[in-house]
Amino acid sequence: MAKYLLLKHYRGAPASVNDVPMDRWTPQEISAHVQYMNDFAARLEGTGEFVDAQALAPEGTFVRYDGEGRPPVTDGPFAETKDLIAGWMVIDVDSYERALELAGELSAAPGAGGKPIHEWLELRPFLAAPPTIAQ
Amino acid sequence: MTSQVDEVLLRSLTPRVLAILVRRGADFAAAEDAVQDALVEAVRVWPADPPRDAKGWLVTVAWRRFLDAARADTARRRREDHLDAEPAPGPAPAVDDTLLLYFLCAHPSLTPSSAVALTLRAVGGLTTRQIARAYLVPEATMAQRISRAKRTVAGVRLDRPGDVATVLRVLYLVFNEGYSGDVDLAAEAIRLTRQLAAVIDHPEVAGLLALMLLHHARRATRTAPDGSLVPLAEQDRGRWDTESITEGVAILQAALARDRLGEFQAQAAIAALHADAPTAEQTDWVQIVEWYDELARLTDSPVVRLNRAVAVGEADGPRAGLAALAALDDSLPRHAAVTAYLHERAGDLATAARLYTEAAHKAPNLAERDHLTRQAARLNTRRRH
């Protein structure tokens, strides 16, 4: 088994095919989209491949250490040009091919006009613990 | 736990059994662990062999567990000799033991998350795993949080009540926050507040209990089958739990009659006025505004003034609501959502749609974000036609 992160971006990914902001969809289209995402997660729970899914607020701040006795330096909110992560799903699957297949399905979630969004998702393998037998 | 054990009875005995161990001289942290062990043992043994005296059984088993643990701990050998003797009864308590445990677990030296976790375990009798699942953190993390909390209050003497407001804040947090694992935290908060109300006579305890009951009554109607939020005005009032409402209103009326108003009573009064309206249109918004005025006087909270602006918008029209909003900082949580709603009521759909989108951007949780995005989508769809 191998774990993969499916990353969804607010900004920074190539534009999706069906690229319409959500507040320009109809309420029914939004409901259909939410239902698709819920069903997708539920199905992966059923197959034993779901690990976690979280959404992030669009606002954030960069923070760094600024030396002994000084408060941390902050820079933010994020500039408009910055790559911005919207959320993620973690899956635990048997193969890279299976991870690709699932990412493709997630990207097909319906959007404006009830058509698939064709959203670009980022698929990243986890660096796992080393195996017991290394030879 | 299995269905054969009355879990509510078992857990309602938790604080009393714990208090008895502490009175016998056990330190709080070790006594608390021993009581947890006894609860687990009860779940295992009671289905086949139910005790005649449940509390006595738990005390005996917990005390034995405590002694075993003390014995295993060589550093405590000297104390063990003392403890092994027939326990001397502690000083007669002037205040109910259960009540003192509430105060200990909500002690001001604890952070809110620690106080919540400790209350759920030591007073509520929940296991660390159940609490961890309810707050979506690893069990080891929750175990650490609880043991650190126990160390923090280790030096606190369990002999006199503290400020009841600290306990109420903890119970309010249990009711209002958290997810659902196998434990219904809202129902647990109600149980704990009811149990508190039985051992202390205080109008704000009654106020909080009433507030919880009145909100809990609407729970089934607050979300649609697909998980989306249903606003108060659109909820199916026929499905509100009338038994819970009747009880909440009765508790609130008795509390208000004592003429010692506090913020929970005022909040419960607002919830009661909503519960009392057969339809959203029949809501007595004028009285609700008056209660918000009381609340603002009691708490001086900007969130209260924001909610008051909504009520003013309903009582005196959206223009009046927007005027009430004007004095408030627009960085307040939900400020954009409230402003959007009032603009929609005033007929300015373009502004309302823009503000709903902005509010969705700032939403603190997914359900609210989806709801606000739907509001924007609804208005944008209507404007296109």
Coordinates of C-alpha atoms in Angstrom, one line a residue:
Chain A
M1 CA 0.0 0.0 0.0
A2 CA 1.2 3.5 -0.7
K3 CA -0.2 6.8 0.5
Y4 CA -0.9 9.7 -1.9
L5 CA -1.9 13.3 -1.4
L6 CA -4.5 14.7 -3.8
L7 CA -4.0 18.5 -3.6
K8 CA -6.6 20.9 -4.7
H9 CA -5.6 24.5 -5.5
Y10 CA -7.4 27.8 -5.2
R11 CA -4.7 29.3 -7.3
G12 CA -1.5 28.1 -8.9
A13 CA -2.7 25.1 -10.8
P14 CA -3.4 25.3 -14.6
A15 CA -6.9 26.6 -15.4
S16 CA -9.5 23.9 -15.5
V17 CA -11.5 23.2 -18.6
N18 CA -14.9 24.2 -17.1
D19 CA -13.5 27.2 -15.3
V20 CA -16.5 29.1 -13.8
P21 CA -16.4 30.5 -10.2
M22 CA -18.7 28.6 -7.9
D23 CA -20.9 31.7 -7.2
R24 CA -21.8 31.7 -10.9
W25 CA -23.2 28.2 -10.8
T26 CA -26.8 27.5 -10.0
P27 CA -27.6 26.3 -6.4
Q28 CA -28.5 22.9 -7.8
E29 CA -25.1 22.6 -9.5
I30 CA -23.4 23.4 -6.2
S31 CA -25.5 20.7 -4.4
A32 CA -24.6 18.2 -7.1
H33 CA -20.9 19.0 -6.7
V34 CA -21.0 18.7 -2.9
Q35 CA -22.9 15.4 -3.3
Y36 CA -20.3 14.1 -5.7
M37 CA -17.4 14.9 -3.3
N38 CA -19.3 13.3 -0.4
D39 CA -20.1 10.2 -2.4
F40 CA -16.5 9.9 -3.6
A41 CA -15.1 10.0 0.0
A42 CA -17.8 7.6 1.2
R43 CA -16.9 5.2 -1.6
L44 CA -13.2 5.2 -0.8
E45 CA -14.1 4.6 2.9
G46 CA -16.0 1.6 1.6
T47 CA -13.1 0.3 -0.4
G48 CA -10.7 0.8 2.5
E49 CA -8.6 3.4 0.6
F50 CA -9.7 6.7 2.4
V51 CA -7.4 8.2 5.0
D52 CA -8.3 11.9 5.4
A53 CA -9.8 14.9 3.7
Q54 CA -9.6 18.5 4.8
A55 CA -10.4 21.9 3.4
L56 CA -8.4 25.1 4.2
A57 CA -9.5 28.7 4.5
P58 CA -8.2 30.9 1.7
E59 CA -6.6 33.3 4.1
G60 CA -3.2 32.6 5.5
T61 CA 0.1 34.2 6.6
F62 CA 3.8 33.4 6.3
V63 CA 5.6 33.3 9.6
R64 CA 9.3 33.0 10.5
Y65 CA 11.6 33.1 13.5
D66 CA 13.2 36.5 14.0
G67 CA 15.8 35.8 16.7
E68 CA 16.0 35.4 20.4
G69 CA 13.5 37.4 22.4
R70 CA 11.8 38.8 19.4
P71 CA 8.3 38.0 18.2
P72 CA 8.0 36.0 15.0
V73 CA 7.9 38.0 11.8
T74 CA 4.8 37.7 9.7
D75 CA 4.2 38.4 6.0
G76 CA 0.7 38.2 4.8
P77 CA -2.0 37.7 3.9
F78 CA -0.7 35.8 0.9
A79 CA -0.1 37.9 -2.2
E80 CA -2.5 37.3 -5.1
T81 CA 0.2 35.7 -7.2
K82 CA 0.9 32.9 -4.7
D83 CA 0.1 29.3 -5.2
L84 CA -2.8 28.6 -2.8
I85 CA -3.9 25.2 -1.6
A86 CA -7.6 24.8 -1.1
G87 CA -7.6 21.4 0.5
W88 CA -6.6 17.8 0.2
M89 CA -7.5 14.2 0.3
V90 CA -5.2 11.4 1.5
I91 CA -5.6 8.0 0.0
D92 CA -3.9 4.7 0.7
V93 CA -3.9 2.6 -2.5
D94 CA -2.1 -0.4 -4.0
S95 CA -0.5 1.3 -6.9
Y96 CA 0.3 4.6 -8.6
E97 CA -2.1 3.6 -11.4
R98 CA -4.9 3.4 -8.9
A99 CA -4.0 6.8 -7.4
L100 CA -4.1 8.3 -10.9
E101 CA -7.5 6.7 -11.6
L102 CA -9.0 8.1 -8.4
A103 CA -7.5 11.6 -9.0
G104 CA -9.1 11.5 -12.4
E105 CA -12.4 10.6 -11.0
L106 CA -12.2 13.4 -8.4
S107 CA -11.3 15.9 -11.1
A108 CA -14.5 14.9 -13.0
A109 CA -16.7 16.4 -10.2
P110 CA -19.5 18.3 -11.8
G111 CA -19.4 22.1 -12.0
A112 CA -21.2 24.8 -14.1
G113 CA -23.8 23.4 -16.4
G114 CA -23.6 20.0 -14.6
K115 CA -20.5 19.3 -16.7
P116 CA -17.2 17.9 -15.2
I117 CA -14.8 20.6 -14.0
H118 CA -11.7 18.9 -15.4
E119 CA -9.9 20.5 -12.6
W120 CA -6.1 20.0 -12.3
L121 CA -5.3 18.1 -9.1
E122 CA -1.8 17.6 -7.8
L123 CA -0.9 14.0 -7.0
R124 CA 2.0 13.6 -4.5
P125 CA 3.3 10.3 -3.1
F126 CA 4.1 10.3 0.6
L127 CA 7.7 9.4 1.7
A128 CA 6.9 6.4 3.7
A129 CA 8.8 4.5 6.5
P130 CA 11.7 2.3 5.1
P131 CA 10.8 -1.4 4.6
T132 CA 12.0 -3.9 7.1
I133 CA 13.9 -5.9 4.4
A134 CA 16.0 -3.5 2.4
Q135 CA 18.2 -5.8 0.4
Chain B
M1 CA -20.1 -0.1 25.3
T2 CA -22.6 -3.0 25.1
S3 CA -26.3 -2.3 25.1
Q4 CA -26.7 -4.6 28.2
V5 CA -25.1 -2.0 30.5
D6 CA -26.9 1.2 31.3
E7 CA -24.2 3.5 30.1
V8 CA -25.9 6.6 31.3
L9 CA -26.4 5.2 34.8
L10 CA -22.8 4.0 34.8
R11 CA -21.4 7.4 33.7
S12 CA -23.7 9.4 36.1
L13 CA -22.1 7.5 39.0
T14 CA -18.6 8.5 37.8
P15 CA -18.1 11.8 39.7
R16 CA -19.6 10.4 42.9
V17 CA -17.3 7.3 42.9
L18 CA -14.3 9.5 42.0
A19 CA -15.1 11.9 44.9
I20 CA -15.3 9.0 47.4
L21 CA -11.9 7.8 46.4
V22 CA -10.5 11.3 46.7
R23 CA -12.1 11.7 50.2
R24 CA -10.5 8.4 51.2
G25 CA -7.1 10.0 50.5
A26 CA -6.3 9.0 46.9
D27 CA -4.8 11.8 44.9
F28 CA -7.1 13.0 42.1
A29 CA -5.0 11.8 39.1
A30 CA -4.6 8.2 40.4
A31 CA -8.2 8.0 41.6
E32 CA -9.4 9.2 38.2
D33 CA -7.4 6.4 36.4
A34 CA -8.8 3.9 38.9
V35 CA -12.4 4.9 38.2
Q36 CA -11.8 4.6 34.5
D37 CA -10.6 1.1 35.0
A38 CA -13.6 0.3 37.1
L39 CA -15.9 1.6 34.4
V40 CA -14.3 -0.6 31.8
E41 CA -14.6 -3.6 34.2
A42 CA -18.2 -2.8 34.8
V43 CA -19.0 -2.9 31.1
R44 CA -17.3 -6.3 30.9
V45 CA -18.8 -7.9 34.0
W46 CA -22.2 -6.4 34.5
P47 CA -24.1 -8.0 31.5
A48 CA -23.6 -11.5 33.0
D49 CA -23.4 -10.4 36.7
P50 CA -25.3 -7.2 37.4
P51 CA -24.5 -5.8 40.8
R52 CA -27.3 -5.0 43.3
D53 CA -25.5 -1.8 44.4
A54 CA -23.9 -0.3 41.3
K55 CA -22.2 2.6 43.1
G56 CA -20.9 0.3 45.9
W57 CA -19.5 -2.1 43.3
L58 CA -17.8 0.7 41.4
V59 CA -16.3 2.1 44.6
T60 CA -15.0 -1.3 45.7
V61 CA -13.4 -2.1 42.3
A62 CA -12.0 1.4 41.8
W63 CA -10.5 1.4 45.3
R64 CA -8.9 -2.0 44.6
R65 CA -7.5 -0.8 41.3
F66 CA -6.1 2.3 43.1
L67 CA -4.4 0.2 45.7
D68 CA -3.0 -2.2 43.1
A69 CA -1.6 0.8 41.2
A70 CA -0.2 2.3 44.3
R71 CA 1.4 -1.0 45.3
A72 CA 3.0 -1.3 41.8
D73 CA 4.6 2.0 42.3
T74 CA 7.5 1.4 44.5
A75 CA 8.1 5.0 45.1
R76 CA 4.8 5.0 46.9
R77 CA 5.5 2.1 49.2
R78 CA 5.5 4.1 52.3
R79 CA 2.2 5.6 51.6
E80 CA 0.8 2.2 50.6
D81 CA 1.0 0.9 54.2
H82 CA -1.1 3.9 55.3
L83 CA -3.6 3.4 52.5
D84 CA -4.0 -0.4 53.0
A85 CA -5.5 0.1 56.4
E86 CA -9.2 0.6 56.5
P87 CA -9.8 4.0 55.0
A88 CA -10.7 6.8 57.4
P89 CA -13.6 8.8 56.3
G90 CA -12.6 12.3 55.1
P91 CA -14.1 15.4 56.6
A92 CA -17.8 15.7 56.1
P93 CA -18.3 17.6 52.9
A94 CA -20.0 20.9 53.2
V95 CA -20.5 21.1 49.5
D96 CA -21.7 18.3 47.2
D97 CA -18.7 16.2 46.0
T98 CA -20.0 16.1 42.4
L99 CA -20.1 19.9 42.3
L100 CA -16.5 20.2 43.6
L101 CA -15.4 17.9 40.7
Y102 CA -17.0 20.2 38.2
F103 CA -15.1 23.1 39.7
L104 CA -11.8 21.2 39.7
C105 CA -12.2 20.1 36.1
A106 CA -13.0 23.7 35.0
H107 CA -10.3 25.2 37.2
P108 CA -9.1 28.6 35.8
S109 CA -5.5 27.4 35.6
L110 CA -6.6 25.0 32.8
T111 CA -6.8 26.0 29.1
P112 CA -10.3 25.6 27.7
S113 CA -9.4 22.5 25.6
S114 CA -7.9 20.8 28.7
A115 CA -10.8 21.7 30.9
V116 CA -13.2 20.3 28.3
A117 CA -11.3 17.0 28.1
L118 CA -10.9 16.6 31.8
T119 CA -14.6 17.3 32.5
L120 CA -15.7 14.8 29.9
R121 CA -13.5 12.1 31.4
A122 CA -13.6 12.8 35.2
V123 CA -17.2 14.0 35.4
G124 CA -18.7 12.5 32.2
G125 CA -17.0 9.1 32.5
L126 CA -16.1 9.1 28.8
T127 CA -13.0 7.2 27.8
T128 CA -9.9 9.0 26.3
R129 CA -10.6 7.3 23.0
Q130 CA -14.1 8.6 22.9
I131 CA -13.0 12.1 23.7
A132 CA -10.2 11.9 21.1
R133 CA -12.6 10.8 18.4
A134 CA -15.0 13.6 19.3
Y135 CA -12.3 16.2 18.8
L136 CA -10.6 14.5 15.8
V137 CA -7.2 14.2 17.5
P138 CA -5.0 11.1 18.0
E139 CA -5.8 9.1 21.2
A140 CA -2.2 9.6 22.4
T141 CA -2.5 13.4 22.1
M142 CA -5.8 13.4 24.1
A143 CA -4.2 11.1 26.7
Q144 CA -1.4 13.6 27.1
R145 CA -3.8 16.5 27.3
I146 CA -5.7 14.9 30.0
S147 CA -2.7 13.8 32.1
R148 CA -1.2 17.3 31.8
A149 CA -4.5 18.7 32.9
K150 CA -4.5 16.4 36.0
R151 CA -1.0 17.5 36.9
T152 CA -2.0 21.2 36.6
V153 CA -4.8 20.7 39.1
A154 CA -2.9 18.3 41.3
G155 CA -2.3 20.9 44.0
V156 CA -5.9 22.2 44.1
R157 CA -7.7 21.3 47.2
L158 CA -11.1 19.8 46.6
D159 CA -12.9 21.6 49.3
R160 CA -14.7 24.7 48.2
P161 CA -16.6 25.8 45.2
G162 CA -15.1 28.2 42.7
D163 CA -16.8 30.5 40.2
V164 CA -19.7 28.8 38.5
A165 CA -19.2 30.8 35.4
T166 CA -16.0 28.9 34.6
V167 CA -17.9 25.6 34.7
L168 CA -20.7 27.0 32.5
R169 CA -18.2 28.1 29.9
V170 CA -16.7 24.6 29.7
L171 CA -20.2 23.0 29.4
Y172 CA -21.1 25.6 26.7
L173 CA -18.0 24.6 24.8
V174 CA -18.8 20.9 25.0
F175 CA -22.3 21.7 23.6
N176 CA -21.2 24.0 20.9
E177 CA -18.0 22.5 19.5
G178 CA -16.7 19.2 18.5
Y179 CA -17.5 16.5 16.1
S180 CA -19.4 13.3 16.4
G181 CA -17.6 10.1 17.0
D182 CA -19.6 7.5 18.8
V183 CA -20.5 10.1 21.4
D184 CA -23.2 12.8 21.0
L185 CA -21.4 15.7 22.6
A186 CA -24.5 18.0 22.6
A187 CA -26.5 15.3 24.5
E188 CA -23.6 14.8 26.8
A189 CA -23.4 18.5 27.5
I190 CA -27.1 18.5 28.4
R191 CA -26.6 15.5 30.7
L192 CA -23.7 17.2 32.5
T193 CA -25.5 20.5 32.8
R194 CA -28.7 18.7 34.1
Q195 CA -26.5 16.9 36.6
L196 CA -24.9 20.2 37.7
A197 CA -28.3 21.9 38.0
A198 CA -29.3 19.1 40.4
V199 CA -26.4 19.9 42.8
I200 CA -26.3 23.7 42.6
D201 CA -29.1 26.2 42.7
H202 CA -28.1 29.0 40.4
P203 CA -30.2 30.8 37.8
E204 CA -27.4 30.9 35.2
V205 CA -27.0 27.1 35.4
A206 CA -30.7 26.9 34.7
G207 CA -30.3 29.4 31.9
L208 CA -27.6 27.4 30.2
L209 CA -29.6 24.2 30.5
A210 CA -32.6 25.9 29.0
L211 CA -30.5 27.4 26.2
M212 CA -29.1 23.9 25.4
L213 CA -32.6 22.3 25.4
L214 CA -34.1 24.9 23.2
H215 CA -31.3 24.7 20.6
H216 CA -31.2 20.9 20.8
A217 CA -34.9 20.8 20.0
R218 CA -34.2 22.2 16.6
R219 CA -31.3 20.0 15.8
A220 CA -33.0 17.6 13.4
T221 CA -34.2 20.4 11.2
R222 CA -30.9 22.4 11.1
T223 CA -29.4 20.3 8.2
A224 CA -30.9 18.9 5.1
P225 CA -30.5 15.2 4.2
D226 CA -27.5 16.2 2.0
G227 CA -25.8 17.9 4.9
S228 CA -26.5 21.5 3.8
L229 CA -27.5 24.1 6.4
V230 CA -31.1 25.1 6.8
P231 CA -31.6 28.6 8.1
L232 CA -33.9 29.2 11.1
A233 CA -36.6 30.8 8.9
E234 CA -36.7 27.8 6.6
Q235 CA -36.7 25.0 9.2
D236 CA -39.7 22.6 9.4
R237 CA -41.0 23.8 12.8
G238 CA -43.4 20.8 12.9
R239 CA -40.3 18.7 13.5
W240 CA -39.0 20.7 16.4
D241 CA -38.8 18.6 19.6
T242 CA -41.8 20.0 21.6
E243 CA -40.9 18.0 24.7
S244 CA -37.5 19.6 24.8
I245 CA -38.9 23.1 24.1
T246 CA -41.5 22.7 26.9
E247 CA -38.9 21.6 29.4
G248 CA -36.5 24.4 28.3
V249 CA -39.1 27.1 28.6
A250 CA -40.3 25.9 32.1
I251 CA -36.7 25.9 33.4
L252 CA -36.1 29.3 31.9
Q253 CA -39.3 30.8 33.4
A254 CA -38.4 29.6 36.8
A255 CA -34.9 31.0 36.5
L256 CA -36.1 34.4 35.2
A257 CA -38.6 34.7 38.1
R258 CA -35.6 34.9 40.5
D259 CA -34.6 38.2 38.9
R260 CA -30.9 37.5 38.7
L261 CA -30.5 37.9 34.9
G262 CA -27.3 36.6 33.2
E263 CA -26.2 36.1 29.7
F264 CA -27.3 32.4 29.4
Q265 CA -30.8 33.3 30.6
A266 CA -30.9 36.1 28.1
Q267 CA -29.7 33.9 25.2
A268 CA -32.2 31.2 26.3
A269 CA -35.0 33.9 26.3
I270 CA -34.2 34.7 22.6
A271 CA -34.2 31.0 21.8
A272 CA -37.5 30.6 23.5
L273 CA -39.1 33.4 21.5
H274 CA -38.0 31.6 18.3
A275 CA -39.3 28.3 19.6
D276 CA -42.6 30.0 20.5
A277 CA -43.3 31.3 16.9
P278 CA -45.5 28.9 15.0
T279 CA -44.1 30.4 11.7
A280 CA -41.0 32.4 11.0
E281 CA -43.2 35.4 10.1
Q282 CA -44.9 35.3 13.5
T283 CA -41.6 35.7 15.4
D284 CA -41.7 38.5 18.0
W285 CA -38.7 40.4 16.8
V286 CA -39.5 43.4 18.9
Q287 CA -39.1 41.4 22.1
I288 CA -36.0 39.7 20.6
V289 CA -34.4 43.1 20.0
E290 CA -35.1 44.0 23.7
W291 CA -33.4 40.8 24.8
Y292 CA -30.4 41.6 22.6
D293 CA -30.3 45.0 24.4
E294 CA -30.1 43.1 27.7
L295 CA -27.4 40.8 26.4
A296 CA -25.4 43.7 25.1
R297 CA -25.7 45.4 28.5
L298 CA -24.5 42.1 30.2
T299 CA -21.7 41.2 27.9
D300 CA -20.8 44.2 25.7
S301 CA -19.9 41.7 23.0
P302 CA -19.6 42.9 19.4
V303 CA -21.0 39.5 18.3
V304 CA -24.2 40.3 20.3
R305 CA -24.5 43.7 18.6
L306 CA -24.1 42.0 15.2
N307 CA -26.9 39.6 16.0
R308 CA -28.9 42.5 17.4
A309 CA -28.6 44.2 14.0
V310 CA -30.2 41.1 12.3
A311 CA -33.1 41.3 14.8
V312 CA -33.5 45.1 14.2
G313 CA -33.6 44.4 10.5
E314 CA -36.5 42.0 11.1
A315 CA -38.3 44.3 13.6
D316 CA -37.9 47.7 11.9
G317 CA -36.9 46.8 8.3
P318 CA -33.6 46.1 6.5
R319 CA -32.6 49.8 6.4
A320 CA -32.7 50.0 10.2
G321 CA -30.7 46.8 10.4
L322 CA -28.0 48.2 8.1
A323 CA -28.0 51.4 10.2
A324 CA -27.4 49.3 13.3
L325 CA -24.5 47.5 11.5
A326 CA -22.8 50.7 10.5
A327 CA -21.4 51.2 14.0
L328 CA -19.7 47.8 13.9
D329 CA -16.3 46.8 12.8
D330 CA -16.6 45.0 9.4
S331 CA -13.9 42.5 10.3
L332 CA -16.2 40.8 12.8
P333 CA -16.9 37.2 12.0
R334 CA -20.1 36.9 9.9
H335 CA -20.3 40.7 9.4
A336 CA -20.3 40.2 5.6
A337 CA -23.0 37.5 5.8
V338 CA -25.3 39.6 7.9
T339 CA -24.8 42.6 5.6
A340 CA -25.5 40.5 2.5
Y341 CA -28.7 39.3 4.1
L342 CA -29.9 42.8 4.9
H343 CA -29.1 44.1 1.4
E344 CA -31.0 41.2 -0.1
R345 CA -34.0 42.1 2.1
A346 CA -33.6 45.7 1.0
G347 CA -33.8 44.6 -2.6
D348 CA -30.1 45.3 -3.6
L349 CA -29.4 41.9 -5.1
A350 CA -26.1 42.8 -6.8
T351 CA -24.5 44.0 -3.5
A352 CA -26.0 41.1 -1.6
A353 CA -24.5 38.6 -4.1
R354 CA -21.1 40.2 -3.9
L355 CA -21.2 40.2 -0.1
Y356 CA -22.4 36.6 0.1
T357 CA -19.3 35.6 -2.0
E358 CA -17.1 37.6 0.3
A359 CA -18.7 36.0 3.3
A360 CA -18.2 32.5 1.8
H361 CA -14.5 33.4 1.4
K362 CA -14.3 34.2 5.2
A363 CA -16.5 31.3 6.4
P364 CA -15.2 29.5 9.4
N365 CA -16.4 26.0 8.3
L366 CA -17.4 24.1 5.2
A367 CA -21.1 23.9 5.9
E368 CA -21.3 27.7 6.2
R369 CA -19.1 28.2 3.2
D370 CA -21.2 26.0 1.0
H371 CA -24.4 27.7 2.4
L372 CA -23.1 31.2 1.6
T373 CA -21.8 30.2 -1.8
R374 CA -25.3 28.8 -2.6
Q375 CA -26.9 32.2 -1.5
A376 CA -24.6 34.0 -3.9
A377 CA -25.3 31.5 -6.6
R378 CA -29.1 31.8 -6.0
L379 CA -29.0 35.6 -6.4
N380 CA -26.7 35.6 -9.4
T381 CA -29.0 33.0 -11.1
R382 CA -32.0 35.2 -10.4
R383 CA -30.3 38.3 -11.7
R384 CA -29.5 36.5 -15.0
H385 CA -33.1 35.7 -15.7

